[in-house]
Tab-separated table of C-alpha atoms in Angstrom:
chain	number	residue	atom	x	y	z
A	1	MET	CA	77.917	-33.887	-42.731
A	2	ILE	CA	75.030	-32.543	-44.999
A	3	ILE	CA	72.920	-30.266	-42.469
A	4	ASP	CA	69.528	-29.190	-44.038
A	5	PRO	CA	68.187	-25.959	-44.247
A	6	ALA	CA	66.164	-26.749	-40.947
A	7	GLY	CA	68.916	-27.435	-38.765
A	8	GLU	CA	68.588	-30.952	-38.210
A	9	GLN	CA	71.274	-33.192	-39.094
A	10	CYS	CA	69.817	-35.794	-42.206
A	11	PRO	CA	70.660	-39.362	-41.701
A	12	HIS	CA	73.371	-40.946	-43.407
A	13	ALA	CA	72.245	-43.352	-46.376
A	14	VAL	CA	72.232	-47.246	-45.621
A	15	PRO	CA	73.724	-49.028	-48.721
A	16	ARG	CA	71.166	-52.057	-49.602
A	17	TYR	CA	73.961	-54.663	-49.179
A	18	ALA	CA	74.251	-53.766	-45.106
A	19	ARG	CA	70.838	-53.101	-44.312
A	20	VAL	CA	68.839	-55.497	-41.694
A	21	ASP	CA	65.878	-56.408	-43.829
A	22	VAL	CA	68.307	-58.032	-46.715
A	23	ILE	CA	70.595	-59.526	-45.007
A	24	GLY	CA	68.082	-61.120	-42.052
A	25	GLY	CA	65.811	-61.890	-45.307
A	26	ILE	CA	68.623	-63.761	-47.212
A	27	LEU	CA	70.017	-65.647	-43.607
A	28	LEU	CA	65.881	-67.063	-43.588
A	29	MET	CA	66.612	-68.104	-47.645
A	30	MET	CA	69.555	-69.702	-46.894
A	31	ILE	CA	67.958	-71.990	-43.652
A	32	ALA	CA	65.285	-72.473	-45.682
A	33	LEU	CA	67.684	-74.089	-48.334
A	34	LEU	CA	69.652	-76.809	-45.967
A	35	VAL	CA	66.243	-77.642	-44.097
A	36	TRP	CA	64.984	-78.404	-47.670
A	37	PHE	CA	68.192	-80.776	-48.360
A	38	GLY	CA	67.849	-82.324	-45.103
A	39	ALA	CA	64.186	-83.319	-46.416
A	40	ILE	CA	64.634	-83.726	-49.770
A	41	GLU	CA	65.416	-87.932	-48.702
A	42	LEU	CA	62.353	-88.282	-46.376
A	43	GLU	CA	59.127	-89.162	-47.584
A	44	PHE	CA	56.630	-86.608	-48.638
A	45	GLY	CA	53.334	-87.928	-48.151
A	46	THR	CA	49.634	-87.137	-49.017
A	47	ILE	CA	47.549	-84.845	-47.355
A	48	THR	CA	45.449	-87.754	-46.041
A	49	ASP	CA	48.881	-89.452	-45.215
A	50	ILE	CA	51.544	-87.350	-43.738
A	51	ARG	CA	54.686	-88.335	-43.337
A	52	SER	CA	58.251	-87.479	-41.720
A	53	GLY	CA	59.141	-84.883	-44.984
A	54	THR	CA	55.949	-83.439	-45.357
A	55	LEU	CA	56.674	-80.437	-42.465
A	56	PRO	CA	59.824	-80.068	-43.184
A	57	THR	CA	59.235	-79.441	-46.301
A	58	ILE	CA	56.043	-77.042	-46.340
A	59	LEU	CA	58.170	-75.082	-43.516
A	60	SER	CA	61.454	-74.790	-45.689
A	61	ILE	CA	58.698	-73.446	-48.740
A	62	ALA	CA	56.951	-71.110	-46.386
A	63	LEU	CA	60.150	-69.978	-44.932
A	64	ALA	CA	61.940	-69.655	-48.212
A	65	ILE	CA	58.697	-66.929	-49.167
A	66	VAL	CA	59.183	-64.949	-45.924
A	67	GLY	CA	62.458	-64.435	-46.371
A	68	LEU	CA	62.499	-63.301	-49.981
A	69	GLY	CA	59.583	-60.881	-48.928
A	70	VAL	CA	61.808	-59.269	-46.203
A	71	VAL	CA	64.521	-59.184	-48.896
A	72	LEU	CA	62.485	-57.039	-51.423
A	73	GLN	CA	61.404	-55.281	-48.309
A	74	GLY	CA	64.475	-54.421	-47.510
A	75	LEU	CA	65.555	-53.688	-50.933
A	76	PHE	CA	62.624	-51.296	-51.949
A	77	GLN	CA	62.370	-49.505	-48.603
A	78	PRO	CA	63.336	-45.379	-47.936
A	79	SER	CA	67.121	-44.873	-46.793
A	80	GLU	CA	65.445	-42.970	-43.606
A	81	ASN	CA	63.486	-45.865	-42.917
A	82	SER	CA	65.969	-48.820	-43.217
A	83	GLU	CA	68.563	-50.160	-40.594
A	84	ARG	CA	71.833	-50.892	-40.219
A	85	LEU	CA	72.993	-54.562	-39.316
A	86	GLU	CA	75.230	-54.160	-36.123
A	87	LEU	CA	76.225	-56.928	-34.736
A	88	ALA	CA	76.379	-57.697	-30.767
A	89	ILE	CA	78.734	-60.680	-30.500
A	90	ARG	CA	77.109	-61.828	-26.788
A	91	PRO	CA	74.260	-62.234	-28.665
A	92	THR	CA	75.026	-63.712	-31.732
A	93	ALA	CA	77.375	-66.189	-29.857
A	94	LEU	CA	74.682	-68.173	-27.924
A	95	ILE	CA	72.048	-68.209	-30.755
A	96	ILE	CA	75.701	-69.692	-32.573
A	97	LEU	CA	76.174	-71.866	-29.780
A	98	SER	CA	72.577	-73.291	-29.471
A	99	ILE	CA	72.707	-74.368	-32.532
A	100	GLY	CA	75.231	-76.250	-32.370
A	101	VAL	CA	74.344	-77.861	-29.082
A	102	PHE	CA	71.217	-78.626	-31.041
A	103	GLY	CA	73.369	-80.452	-34.118
A	104	LEU	CA	75.684	-82.177	-31.763
A	105	PHE	CA	73.177	-84.018	-29.245
A	106	ILE	CA	69.833	-84.809	-30.404
A	107	ARG	CA	71.725	-87.522	-32.424
A	108	GLY	CA	74.918	-87.757	-31.670
A	109	GLY	CA	77.373	-88.710	-33.705
A	110	ILE	CA	81.121	-88.679	-34.695
A	111	PHE	CA	81.930	-85.302	-36.194
A	112	GLY	CA	85.075	-85.133	-37.512
A	113	PRO	CA	87.490	-84.892	-33.890
A	114	VAL	CA	84.702	-84.568	-31.680
A	115	THR	CA	82.337	-87.599	-30.504
A	116	ALA	CA	78.809	-86.602	-29.312
A	117	PRO	CA	76.067	-88.943	-27.635
A	118	GLN	CA	73.062	-88.380	-28.155
A	119	LEU	CA	70.747	-87.079	-25.707
A	120	GLY	CA	67.323	-86.689	-27.744
A	121	LEU	CA	64.998	-84.120	-27.813
A	122	LEU	CA	63.854	-84.063	-24.375
A	123	VAL	CA	67.994	-83.023	-22.918
A	124	VAL	CA	68.180	-81.398	-26.193
A	125	GLY	CA	65.251	-79.598	-26.048
A	126	PRO	CA	65.696	-77.095	-22.705
A	127	LEU	CA	68.980	-76.476	-23.225
A	128	THR	CA	68.577	-75.079	-26.395
A	129	VAL	CA	65.886	-72.495	-25.291
A	130	PHE	CA	67.329	-72.116	-22.288
A	131	ILE	CA	70.607	-71.124	-24.258
A	132	SER	CA	69.270	-68.793	-26.965
A	133	GLY	CA	66.742	-67.489	-24.422
A	134	CYS	CA	70.466	-66.111	-22.683
A	135	ALA	CA	70.260	-63.613	-25.581
A	136	ALA	CA	68.112	-61.463	-24.623
A	137	ASP	CA	68.901	-58.089	-23.022
A	138	ARG	CA	66.546	-58.840	-20.142
A	139	LEU	CA	67.096	-61.924	-18.885
A	140	ARG	CA	64.837	-63.885	-16.583
A	141	LEU	CA	65.903	-66.968	-15.583
A	142	GLY	CA	62.740	-68.222	-14.209
A	143	SER	CA	60.214	-67.698	-16.707
A	144	LEU	CA	62.953	-68.580	-19.397
A	145	VAL	CA	62.966	-72.069	-17.756
A	146	VAL	CA	59.312	-72.320	-17.880
A	147	LEU	CA	60.034	-71.646	-21.777
A	148	ALA	CA	62.657	-74.150	-22.340
A	149	PHE	CA	60.410	-76.852	-20.438
A	150	GLY	CA	57.017	-75.307	-22.154
A	151	LEU	CA	57.832	-75.492	-25.385
A	152	THR	CA	59.810	-78.546	-24.981
A	153	SER	CA	57.026	-80.273	-24.059
A	154	ALA	CA	54.983	-78.826	-27.074
A	155	LEU	CA	57.168	-79.828	-29.637
A	156	LEU	CA	57.173	-83.336	-28.394
A	157	LEU	CA	53.694	-83.151	-28.681
A	158	ILE	CA	52.946	-81.710	-31.883
A	159	PHE	CA	55.917	-82.873	-33.902
A	160	VAL	CA	56.774	-86.311	-32.441
A	161	ASP	CA	53.201	-88.222	-31.019
A	162	VAL	CA	50.993	-85.991	-33.070
A	163	LEU	CA	53.147	-85.554	-36.792
A	164	ALA	CA	55.448	-88.823	-35.987
A	165	VAL	CA	58.696	-87.074	-37.207
A	166	ASN	CA	61.365	-89.478	-36.215
A	167	ILE	CA	63.608	-86.992	-33.858
A	168	PRO	CA	65.367	-88.848	-31.288
A	169	VAL	CA	63.158	-88.002	-27.953
A	170	TYR	CA	65.709	-90.435	-24.710
A	171	PRO	CA	69.350	-90.099	-24.936
A	172	LYS	CA	70.909	-93.221	-26.367
A	173	ALA	CA	72.000	-95.320	-23.346
A	174	ILE	CA	68.233	-94.929	-21.734
A	175	ALA	CA	66.009	-94.954	-24.710
A	176	ASP	CA	66.003	-98.890	-25.557
A	177	SER	CA	65.197	-100.243	-21.984
A	178	LEU	CA	62.761	-97.027	-21.025
A	179	ASN	CA	60.809	-98.051	-24.682
A	180	ALA	CA	60.965	-101.965	-23.656
A	181	SER	CA	59.648	-101.411	-20.011
A	182	VAL	CA	57.046	-98.998	-19.968
A	183	GLY	CA	56.300	-99.067	-23.901
A	184	GLU	CA	57.694	-96.501	-26.444
A	185	TYR	CA	53.337	-94.612	-26.276
A	186	PHE	CA	53.382	-94.098	-23.105
A	187	ALA	CA	57.250	-93.569	-22.412
A	188	LEU	CA	56.361	-90.311	-24.590
A	189	ARG	CA	53.596	-89.143	-23.101
A	190	ALA	CA	54.774	-89.259	-20.230
A	191	SER	CA	57.819	-87.133	-20.695
A	192	TYR	CA	55.544	-84.660	-22.632
A	193	ILE	CA	53.067	-84.100	-19.507
A	194	VAL	CA	55.249	-83.926	-17.060
A	195	TYR	CA	56.785	-81.331	-18.976
A	196	ALA	CA	54.056	-79.131	-19.051
A	197	MET	CA	53.227	-79.956	-15.844
A	198	ILE	CA	56.989	-78.731	-14.870
A	199	ALA	CA	56.146	-75.509	-16.977
A	200	LEU	CA	52.978	-74.949	-14.483
A	201	GLY	CA	53.934	-75.124	-11.482
A	202	LEU	CA	57.154	-73.161	-12.185
A	203	TYR	CA	54.577	-70.619	-13.797
A	204	LEU	CA	52.620	-70.708	-10.761
A	205	ILE	CA	54.889	-70.138	-8.395
A	206	LEU	CA	56.796	-66.679	-9.726
A	207	TYR	CA	53.482	-65.467	-10.419
A	208	MET	CA	52.355	-66.239	-6.847
A	209	SER	CA	55.917	-64.383	-5.611
A	210	ALA	CA	55.019	-61.712	-8.272
A	211	GLU	CA	52.235	-60.827	-6.416
A	212	ARG	CA	53.200	-61.475	-2.919
A	213	THR	CA	55.414	-58.911	-3.895
A	214	ARG	CA	53.355	-56.346	-5.310
A	215	GLY	CA	51.076	-56.925	-2.130
């Protein structure tokens, strides 16, 4: 241990390979690479004709640039300002679990010995947001449920309806019959409107409950 003349303890230097910014930036670039590879076979389109591969490709490039910037910041920042990566088992496990749930059940399929049904974004979206949100230090279940429905509604509106990204929306067991009975676009728009109303209703209930508690 090194003590300076003023009697204050000097912080230990954090190796560059163990800094939060360096490791986090590398992970961002790895995710960007996976997104880019996943979008290779999708049609990119043009500025006036956005296709299914446009958004993932642009997102991967932007994510890679951000990741590189974070890595450079971690490499060149003063040692006293850097933080060592400390892994917390519970939050890390929950984030990994949410990613696994999304990957397994959004389209379903056979993954080695595991057979996963297609649940679609309507089911997997809120579930993924809820599981990953449980990794927070201060858990508010009501706010998390509002976020789960609200964010899923926004994803359905932006990615599926506006950008026409080919993402399964419904569980495979009901997708064909639902689209045939009420129409694909009506079912989609009804779904994200209902989810938005649920999120808004829950938010108002929580807000009014908080106001009554304060009163």
